[in-house]
Each structure stands twice: as structure tokens, then as C-alpha cells.
Tab-separated table of C-alpha atoms in Angstrom:
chain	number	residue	atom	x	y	z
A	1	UNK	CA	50.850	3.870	22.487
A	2	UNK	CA	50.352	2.385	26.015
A	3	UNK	CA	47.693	1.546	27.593
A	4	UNK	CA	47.316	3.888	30.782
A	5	UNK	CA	43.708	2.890	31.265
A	6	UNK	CA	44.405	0.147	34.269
A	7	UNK	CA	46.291	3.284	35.950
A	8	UNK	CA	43.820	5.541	35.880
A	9	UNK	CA	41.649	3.137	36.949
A	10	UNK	CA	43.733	2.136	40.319
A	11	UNK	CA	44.060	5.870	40.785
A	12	UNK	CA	40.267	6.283	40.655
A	13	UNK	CA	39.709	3.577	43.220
A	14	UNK	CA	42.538	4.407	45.495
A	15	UNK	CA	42.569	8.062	45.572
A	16	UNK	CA	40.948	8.347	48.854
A	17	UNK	CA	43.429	5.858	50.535
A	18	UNK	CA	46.588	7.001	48.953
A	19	UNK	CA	45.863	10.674	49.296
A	20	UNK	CA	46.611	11.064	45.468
A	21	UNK	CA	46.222	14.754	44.318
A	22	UNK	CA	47.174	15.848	40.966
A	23	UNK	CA	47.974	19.774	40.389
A	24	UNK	CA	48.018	21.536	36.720
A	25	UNK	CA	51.132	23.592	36.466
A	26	UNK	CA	50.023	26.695	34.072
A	27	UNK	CA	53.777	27.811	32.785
A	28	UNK	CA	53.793	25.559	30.130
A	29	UNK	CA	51.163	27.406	28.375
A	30	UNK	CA	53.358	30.599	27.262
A	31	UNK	CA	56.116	28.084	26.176
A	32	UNK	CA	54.729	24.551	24.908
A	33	UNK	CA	51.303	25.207	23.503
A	34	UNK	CA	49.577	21.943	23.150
A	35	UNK	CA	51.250	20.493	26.088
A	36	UNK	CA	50.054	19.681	29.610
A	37	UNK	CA	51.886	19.468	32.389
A	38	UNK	CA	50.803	17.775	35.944
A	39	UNK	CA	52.405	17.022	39.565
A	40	UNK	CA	50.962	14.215	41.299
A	41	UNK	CA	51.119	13.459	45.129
A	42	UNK	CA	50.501	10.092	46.946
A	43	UNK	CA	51.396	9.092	50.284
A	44	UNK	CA	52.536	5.854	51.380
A	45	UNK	CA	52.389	5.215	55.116
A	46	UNK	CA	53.980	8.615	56.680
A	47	UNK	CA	55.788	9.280	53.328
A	48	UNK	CA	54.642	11.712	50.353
A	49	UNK	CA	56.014	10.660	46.922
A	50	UNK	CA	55.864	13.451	43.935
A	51	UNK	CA	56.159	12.578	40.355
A	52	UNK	CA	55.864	15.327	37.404
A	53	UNK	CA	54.060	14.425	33.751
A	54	UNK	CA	54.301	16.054	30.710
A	55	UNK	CA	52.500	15.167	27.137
A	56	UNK	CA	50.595	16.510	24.894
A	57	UNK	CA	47.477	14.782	25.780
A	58	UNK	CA	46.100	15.748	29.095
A	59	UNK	CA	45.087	12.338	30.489
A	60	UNK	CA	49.058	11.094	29.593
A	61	UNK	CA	50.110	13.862	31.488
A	62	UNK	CA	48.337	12.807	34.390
A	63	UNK	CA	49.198	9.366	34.517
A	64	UNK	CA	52.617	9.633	33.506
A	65	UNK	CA	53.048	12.030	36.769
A	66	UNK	CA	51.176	9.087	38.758
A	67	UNK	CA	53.856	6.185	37.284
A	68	UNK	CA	56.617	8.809	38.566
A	69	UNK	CA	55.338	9.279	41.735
A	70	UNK	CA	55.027	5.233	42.377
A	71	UNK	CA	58.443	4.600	40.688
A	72	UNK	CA	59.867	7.036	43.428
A	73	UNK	CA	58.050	5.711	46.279
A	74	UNK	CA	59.410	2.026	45.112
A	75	UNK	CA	62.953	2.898	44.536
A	76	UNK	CA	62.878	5.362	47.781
A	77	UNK	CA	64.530	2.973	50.274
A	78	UNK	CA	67.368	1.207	47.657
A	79	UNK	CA	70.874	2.033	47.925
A	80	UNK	CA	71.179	2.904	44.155
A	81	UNK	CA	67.733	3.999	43.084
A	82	UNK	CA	68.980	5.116	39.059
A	83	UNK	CA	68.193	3.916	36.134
A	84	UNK	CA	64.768	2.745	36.619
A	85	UNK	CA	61.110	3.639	35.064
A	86	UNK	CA	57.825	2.698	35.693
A	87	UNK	CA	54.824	2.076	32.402
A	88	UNK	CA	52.288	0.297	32.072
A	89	UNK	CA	54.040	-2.932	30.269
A	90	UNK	CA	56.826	-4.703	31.849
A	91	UNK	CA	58.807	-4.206	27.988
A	92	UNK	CA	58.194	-0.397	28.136
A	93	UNK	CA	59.149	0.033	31.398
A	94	UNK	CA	62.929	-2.146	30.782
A	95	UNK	CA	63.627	0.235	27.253
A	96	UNK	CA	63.287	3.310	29.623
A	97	UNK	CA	64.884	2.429	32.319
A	98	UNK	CA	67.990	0.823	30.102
A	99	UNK	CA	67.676	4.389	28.076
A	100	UNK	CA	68.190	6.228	31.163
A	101	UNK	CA	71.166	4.583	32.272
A	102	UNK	CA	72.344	5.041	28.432
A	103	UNK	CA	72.024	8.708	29.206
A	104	UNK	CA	73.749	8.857	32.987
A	105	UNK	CA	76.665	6.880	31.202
A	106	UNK	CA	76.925	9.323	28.314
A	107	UNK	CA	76.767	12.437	30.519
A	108	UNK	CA	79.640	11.448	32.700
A	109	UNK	CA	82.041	9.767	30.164
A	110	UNK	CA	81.665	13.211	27.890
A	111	UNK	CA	82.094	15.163	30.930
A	112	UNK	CA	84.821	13.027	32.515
A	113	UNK	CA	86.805	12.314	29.160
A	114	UNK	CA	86.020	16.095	27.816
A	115	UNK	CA	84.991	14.827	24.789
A	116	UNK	CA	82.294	17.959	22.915
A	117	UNK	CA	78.902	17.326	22.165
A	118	UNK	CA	77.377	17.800	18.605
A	119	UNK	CA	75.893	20.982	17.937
A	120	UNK	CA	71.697	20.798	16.821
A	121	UNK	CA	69.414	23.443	15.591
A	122	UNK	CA	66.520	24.359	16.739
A	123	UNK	CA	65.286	22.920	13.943
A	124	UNK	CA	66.232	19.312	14.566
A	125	UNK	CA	62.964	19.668	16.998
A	126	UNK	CA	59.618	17.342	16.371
A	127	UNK	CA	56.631	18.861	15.124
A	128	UNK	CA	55.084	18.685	18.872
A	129	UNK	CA	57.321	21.642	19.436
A	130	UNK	CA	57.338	24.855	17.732
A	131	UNK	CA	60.442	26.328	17.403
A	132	UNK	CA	59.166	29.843	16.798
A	133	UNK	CA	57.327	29.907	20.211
A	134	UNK	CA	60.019	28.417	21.749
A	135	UNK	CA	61.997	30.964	20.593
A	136	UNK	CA	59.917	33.675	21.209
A	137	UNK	CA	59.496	32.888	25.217
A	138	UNK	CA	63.788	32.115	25.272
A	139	UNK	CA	64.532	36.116	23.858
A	140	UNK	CA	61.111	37.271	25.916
A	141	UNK	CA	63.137	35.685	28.719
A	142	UNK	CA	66.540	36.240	28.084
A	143	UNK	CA	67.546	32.727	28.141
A	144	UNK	CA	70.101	30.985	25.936
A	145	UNK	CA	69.603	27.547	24.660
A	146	UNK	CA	72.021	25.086	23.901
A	147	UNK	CA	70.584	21.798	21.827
A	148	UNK	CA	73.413	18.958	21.505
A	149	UNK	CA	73.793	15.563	20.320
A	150	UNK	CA	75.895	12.935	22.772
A	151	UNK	CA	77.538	10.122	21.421
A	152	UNK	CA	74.787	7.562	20.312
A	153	UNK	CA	74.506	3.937	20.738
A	154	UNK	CA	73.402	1.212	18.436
A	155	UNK	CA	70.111	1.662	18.943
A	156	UNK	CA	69.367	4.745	20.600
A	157	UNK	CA	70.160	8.724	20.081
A	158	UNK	CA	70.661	11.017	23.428
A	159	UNK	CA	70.170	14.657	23.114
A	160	UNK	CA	70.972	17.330	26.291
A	161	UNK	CA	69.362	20.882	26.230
A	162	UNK	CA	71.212	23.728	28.385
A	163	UNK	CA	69.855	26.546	29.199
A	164	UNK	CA	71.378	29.989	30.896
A	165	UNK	CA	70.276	33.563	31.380
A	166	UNK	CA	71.737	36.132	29.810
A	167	UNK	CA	70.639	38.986	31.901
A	168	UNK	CA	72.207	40.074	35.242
A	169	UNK	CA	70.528	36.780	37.731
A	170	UNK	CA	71.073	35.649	41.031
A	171	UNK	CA	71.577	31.500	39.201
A	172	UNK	CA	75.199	32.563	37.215
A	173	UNK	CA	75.256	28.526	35.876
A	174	UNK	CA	73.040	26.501	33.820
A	175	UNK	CA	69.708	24.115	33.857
A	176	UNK	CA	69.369	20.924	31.815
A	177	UNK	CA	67.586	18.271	30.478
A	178	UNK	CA	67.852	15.188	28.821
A	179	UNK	CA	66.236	12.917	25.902
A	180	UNK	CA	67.065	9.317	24.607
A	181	UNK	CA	64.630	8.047	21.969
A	182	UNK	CA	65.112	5.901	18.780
A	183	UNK	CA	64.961	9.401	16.676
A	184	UNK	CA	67.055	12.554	17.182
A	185	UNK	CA	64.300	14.676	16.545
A	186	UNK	CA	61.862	13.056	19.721
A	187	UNK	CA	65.057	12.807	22.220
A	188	UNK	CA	65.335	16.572	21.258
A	189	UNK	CA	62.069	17.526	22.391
A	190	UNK	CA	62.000	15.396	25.485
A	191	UNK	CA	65.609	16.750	26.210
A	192	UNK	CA	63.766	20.448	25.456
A	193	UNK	CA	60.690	19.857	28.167
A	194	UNK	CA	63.198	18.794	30.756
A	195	UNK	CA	65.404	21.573	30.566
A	196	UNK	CA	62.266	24.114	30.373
A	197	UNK	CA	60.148	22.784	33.180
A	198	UNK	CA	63.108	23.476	35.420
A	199	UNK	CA	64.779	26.185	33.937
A	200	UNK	CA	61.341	28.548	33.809
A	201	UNK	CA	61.070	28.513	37.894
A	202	UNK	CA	65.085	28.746	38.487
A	203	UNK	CA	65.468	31.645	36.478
A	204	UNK	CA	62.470	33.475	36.742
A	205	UNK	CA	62.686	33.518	40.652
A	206	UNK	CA	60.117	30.579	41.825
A	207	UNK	CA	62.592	27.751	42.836
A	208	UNK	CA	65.063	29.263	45.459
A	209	UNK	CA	68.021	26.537	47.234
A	210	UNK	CA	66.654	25.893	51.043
A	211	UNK	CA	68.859	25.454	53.740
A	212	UNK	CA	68.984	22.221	53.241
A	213	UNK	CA	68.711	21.596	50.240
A	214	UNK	CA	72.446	23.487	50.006
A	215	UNK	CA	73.774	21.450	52.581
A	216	UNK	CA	72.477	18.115	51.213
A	217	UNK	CA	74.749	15.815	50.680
A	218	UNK	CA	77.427	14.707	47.994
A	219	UNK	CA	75.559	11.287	46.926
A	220	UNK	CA	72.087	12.866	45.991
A	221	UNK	CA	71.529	14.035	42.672
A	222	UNK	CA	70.024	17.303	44.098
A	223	UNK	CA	73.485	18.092	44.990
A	224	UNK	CA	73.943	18.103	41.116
A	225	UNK	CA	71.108	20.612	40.563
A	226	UNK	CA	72.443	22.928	42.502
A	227	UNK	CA	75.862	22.841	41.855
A	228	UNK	CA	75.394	23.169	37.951
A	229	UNK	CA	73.667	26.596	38.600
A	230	UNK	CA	77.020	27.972	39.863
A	231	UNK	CA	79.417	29.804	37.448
A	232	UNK	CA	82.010	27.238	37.260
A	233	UNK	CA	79.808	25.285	35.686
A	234	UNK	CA	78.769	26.996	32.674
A	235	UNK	CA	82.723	27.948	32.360
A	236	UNK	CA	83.057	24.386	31.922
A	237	UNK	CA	80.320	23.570	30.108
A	238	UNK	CA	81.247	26.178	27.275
A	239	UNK	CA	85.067	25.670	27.260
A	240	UNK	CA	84.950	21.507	27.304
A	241	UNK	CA	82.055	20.547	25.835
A	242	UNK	CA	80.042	22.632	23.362
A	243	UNK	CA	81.602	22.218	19.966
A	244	UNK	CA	80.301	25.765	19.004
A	245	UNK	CA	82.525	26.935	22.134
A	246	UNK	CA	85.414	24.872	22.490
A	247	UNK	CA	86.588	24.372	18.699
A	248	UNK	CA	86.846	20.541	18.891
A	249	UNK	CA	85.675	17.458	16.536
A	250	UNK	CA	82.687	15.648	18.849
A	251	UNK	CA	83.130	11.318	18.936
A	252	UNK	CA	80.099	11.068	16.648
A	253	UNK	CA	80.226	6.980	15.775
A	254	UNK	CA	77.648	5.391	17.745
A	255	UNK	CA	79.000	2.459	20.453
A	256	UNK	CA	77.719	-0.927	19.716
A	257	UNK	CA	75.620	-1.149	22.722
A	258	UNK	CA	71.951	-1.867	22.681
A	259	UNK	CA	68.772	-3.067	24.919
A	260	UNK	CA	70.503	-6.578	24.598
A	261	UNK	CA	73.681	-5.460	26.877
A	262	UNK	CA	71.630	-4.285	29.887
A	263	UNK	CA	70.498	-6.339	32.983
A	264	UNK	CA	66.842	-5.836	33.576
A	265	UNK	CA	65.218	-6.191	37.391
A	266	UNK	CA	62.005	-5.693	38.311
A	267	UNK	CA	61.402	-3.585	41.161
A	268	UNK	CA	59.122	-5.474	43.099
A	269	UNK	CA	59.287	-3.015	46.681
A	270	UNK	CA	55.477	-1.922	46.674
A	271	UNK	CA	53.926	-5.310	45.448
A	272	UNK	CA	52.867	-5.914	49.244
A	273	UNK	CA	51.773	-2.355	50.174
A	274	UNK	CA	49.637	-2.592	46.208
A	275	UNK	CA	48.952	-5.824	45.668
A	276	UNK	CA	47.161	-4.449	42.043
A	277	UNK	CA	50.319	-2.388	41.237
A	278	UNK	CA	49.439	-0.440	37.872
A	279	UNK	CA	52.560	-0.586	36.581
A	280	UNK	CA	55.902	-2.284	36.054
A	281	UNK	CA	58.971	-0.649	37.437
A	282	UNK	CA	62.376	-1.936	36.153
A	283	UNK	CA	65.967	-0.740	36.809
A	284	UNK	CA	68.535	-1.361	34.646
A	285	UNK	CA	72.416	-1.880	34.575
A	286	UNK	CA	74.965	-2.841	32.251
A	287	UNK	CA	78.674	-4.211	32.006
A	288	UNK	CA	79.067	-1.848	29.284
A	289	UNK	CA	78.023	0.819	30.550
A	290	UNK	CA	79.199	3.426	33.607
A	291	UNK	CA	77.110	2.529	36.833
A	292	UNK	CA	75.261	5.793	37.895
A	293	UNK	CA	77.366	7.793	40.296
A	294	UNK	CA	77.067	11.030	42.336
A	295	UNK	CA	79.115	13.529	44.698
A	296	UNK	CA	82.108	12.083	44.935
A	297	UNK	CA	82.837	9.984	41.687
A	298	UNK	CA	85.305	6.108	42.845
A	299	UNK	CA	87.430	6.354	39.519
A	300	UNK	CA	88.174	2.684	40.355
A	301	UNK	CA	89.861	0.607	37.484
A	302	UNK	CA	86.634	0.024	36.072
A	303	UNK	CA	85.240	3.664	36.185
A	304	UNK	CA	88.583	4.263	33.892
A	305	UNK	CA	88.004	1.968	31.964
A	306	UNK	CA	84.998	2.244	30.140
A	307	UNK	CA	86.305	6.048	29.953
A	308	UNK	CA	89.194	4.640	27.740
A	309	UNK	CA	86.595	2.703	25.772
A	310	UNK	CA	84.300	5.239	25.166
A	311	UNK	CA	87.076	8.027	24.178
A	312	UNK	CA	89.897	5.968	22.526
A	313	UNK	CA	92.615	7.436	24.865
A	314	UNK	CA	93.518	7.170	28.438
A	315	UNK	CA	91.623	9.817	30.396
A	316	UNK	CA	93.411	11.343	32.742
A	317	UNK	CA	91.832	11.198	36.739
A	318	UNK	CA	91.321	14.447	38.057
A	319	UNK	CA	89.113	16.765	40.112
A	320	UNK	CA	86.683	18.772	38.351
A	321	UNK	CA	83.575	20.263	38.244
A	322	UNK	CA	80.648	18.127	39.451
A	323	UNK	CA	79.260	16.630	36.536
A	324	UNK	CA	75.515	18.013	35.565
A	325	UNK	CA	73.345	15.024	35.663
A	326	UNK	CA	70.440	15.257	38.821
């Protein structure tokens, strides 16, 4: 496990000059037992920078929503701010950031090429999780969860949860989440807390679309968020892309492509403003792999491409429905 200890420490000594808050959210309670989750605040000259933490020890909570709220103030001014993750140790910090691009290329290349996930149980969750609560607070709730497996990689498993009411709601679409891991099991559960955290307040009436928020624009993964809570959506989602749904064999071989095919930067934006920066933030990017888009997808040659890799056939370019990564 890493060592969070120097972050706490900066966060100790710095509170008062960073304005650094930290806030205990108290749904996760009712639906993840044994988990804490925390929203930290900092400011940065005239800008506030939020970052959320989840784990199932409290002090990890709170310093993984501190590393989230510096990785977004460093990435807040570059043109392409994906794929990128801040922890304590420069090596930690290049696996997550290379695992998150692994799951932005995965997301649009199943939804792009059509290609259906692979159905899990609610079983295939770690121990951290129990699946009887969870199960408990989705039919309490009337929610509907749907656990899949994406295509894998060499040396790492992706797992998306959806989640959907079934009663009569204002959100007709969907919420989700997303996990990458080395095991099935712990992408499931990360994929799990994801979806949950933002599923609870959409559903249940706490997170309502602002003005502008709806009118935000194409490029910005909030865009995303918003759009996958509309009908079309979910009509997609269940007629393209859930096996259960749709009737159709998933790609299930993993692609040879590992932590060896990505191109690892550091993100060196706040080194002057913290000179004792906590922790490493690295962005990733890979020639095998799609580079993270949003709003209005270029399906240049090499978009098509690795879309014709990843599926074995020529896809075919059209207009659909936004894809649902944010």
C-alpha cells in the first residue's frame, strides 16, 4: 500500500494557505458499510479545485480526495487534461493514469464498433463489498444494476457498472462507473463505487442539471453526464451493448497491450505554485490506444483504425448516441 503519510503531512501544514476543507459525505453508509467517503476543497490563486475519495480506511479516503483535487488543479489549464492520476509514487501514479486511458479507449471502441460487453454477477464482487447490502439498498431504491466485463488487455481487466431506475423518474437514462485493476473482482468494485456515488444523488433527487451545466459545451465530459441520463441512451445501451439484452457473442480475448505501450509524462504545472508537491501526477497516451475524445468525436483515419483493430471488421462511421464516458 502507498505511503500517503508525506500528503497528509503537506495538507496539515498548508491547510491554512490553500483553504483545504475536507467534507464527510454520509450516503455511503446505507449502501457501502465499511467505506468512507470524502470531498476535499483547495484553492489555488482565485480558483477552487474539488476532488472526491473513497476507501475503506478513513484516512485513504481523505487523502485520496486531496491527490484528486491537486491532479485537477494541475491538469485544469491543458488542452487535453485525460488520462492522468496523481499518488504518492511517481510508478503508481503512471499504472493509473495508463489504466485510465485503457478504460476511455475501451468505452468508445465498444460503443463506436457496437461490440457487447460480458455479462458479471453480482457475485464477481470483492469481499470489500457485500452484495446482499448492495442489493438490498438497489430494490429499497428501485434501481437496476448492470455489472459488465469490457474487452481486457494483457495486463489489465476493465469492468463498467450501469445503473437506472425503474420507477417513474424525472433522469429516464443511466449513471456509470468504471474499474480497471489487475483482478476482475477489484475493477468490479471500483467500477461499483463509481456508479453509486453518482447514481444515489441523480436518482434520488440531490444532483439537478443547472443552466449551465445543460448548455455546456460538446468537448467537456460533463456534457457526457448529462447526456447519458436521457432515454436514448439507455435504448442504446440495452439494444447494442449488454449481452443479456442484445443477444450477441462479446470480443472476450484480451489485446496485447500493456503498461509497456503507453507514453508516460509527468505533469509538472503546480511544481512552482508547491514547490513540496505531495504527489506525482502523470498522464498517459498510447499509439495503441484511442486518444480520449469528447462531444463531437474526428473519426479521422486513425480514430478508424484502431476501431478495425480492436473489432476485426471495418466499423462503419456514423452518428450516434454520445458515448457514456464523463
Amino acid at each position: 500500500m502507498a505511503d500517503f503519510s508525506q500528503l497528509t503531512n503537506w495538507a496539515a501544514g498548508n491547510s491554512a494557505g490553500f483553504n483545504i476543507s475536507l467534507t464527510k459525505l454520509s450516503w455511503i453508509d446505507d449502501w457501502l458499510p465499511g467505506f468512507f467517503d470524502y470531498r476535499a476543497k483547495l484553492k489555488i490563486g482565485s480558483r477552487t479545485y474539488a476532488g472526491r475519495g473513497i476507501d475503506a480506511k478513513e484516512d485513504i479516503a481523505c487523502d485520496k480526495a486531496l491527490a484528486e483535487a491537486l491532479e485537477r488543479a494541475a491538469v485544469a489549464d491543458m488542452a487535453s487534461p485525460w488520462a492522468t492520476a496523481a499518488y504518492p509514487e511517481e510508478a503508481g501514479a503512471a499504472e493509473r493514469a495508463y489504466r485510465e486511458l485503457v478504460c476511455i479507449d475501451r468505452v468508445l471502441c465498444h460503443h463506436f464498433c457496437r461490440i457487447p460487453f460480458k455479462s458479471l454477477k453480482m457475485e464477481s464482487l470483492a469481499g470489500s463489498v457485500s452484495a446482499d447490502v448492495l442489493s438490498r439498498g438497489l430494490r429499497k431504491n428501485g434501481f437496476h444494476l448492470e455489472l459488465c466485463e469490457l474487452r481486457p488487455v494483457s495486463d489489465a481487466v476493465v469492468v463498467a457498472a450501469f445503473i437506472w431506475s425503474e420507477r417513474a423518474r424525472k433522469v429516464k437514462g443511466m449513471v456509470s462507473g468504471f474499474g480497471c485493476e489487475k483482478k476482475a473482482e477489484d475493477a468490479a468494485v471500483h467500477a461499483v463505487i463509481e456508479c453509486l456515488r453518482t447514481a444515489v444523488p441523480v436518482f434520488c433527487g440531490e444532483l439537478i442539471p443547472e443552466p449551465w451545466e445543460l448548455r455546456c459545451v460538446r468537448g467537456n465530459p460533463r456534457w457526457h453526464f448529462w447526456m447519458a441520463q436521457k432515454q436514448e441512451a439507455k435504448d442504446f445501451l440495452i439494444n447494442n451493448l449488454l449481452t443479456s439484452r442484445c443477444g450477441f457473442l462479446p470480443v472476450g480475448d484480451a489485446e496485447k497491450i500493456s503498461l509497456e505501450d503507453a507514453v508516460l509524462n509527468k505533469v509538472r504545472s503546480l511544481e512552482s505554485t508547491i514547490p513540496d508537491m505531495p504527489v506525482h501526477i502523470m498522464q498517459a497516451s498510447s499509439p495503441k490506444l484511442l486518444r480520449p475524445q469528447f462531444g463531437e468525436i474526428l473519426m479521422d483515419e486513425r480514430f478508424l483504425e484502431r476501431l478495425r483493430i480492436f473489432s476485426g471488421f471495418k466499423p462503419c462511421a456514423e452518428i450516434q448516441v454520445p458515448h457514456f464516458y464523463d
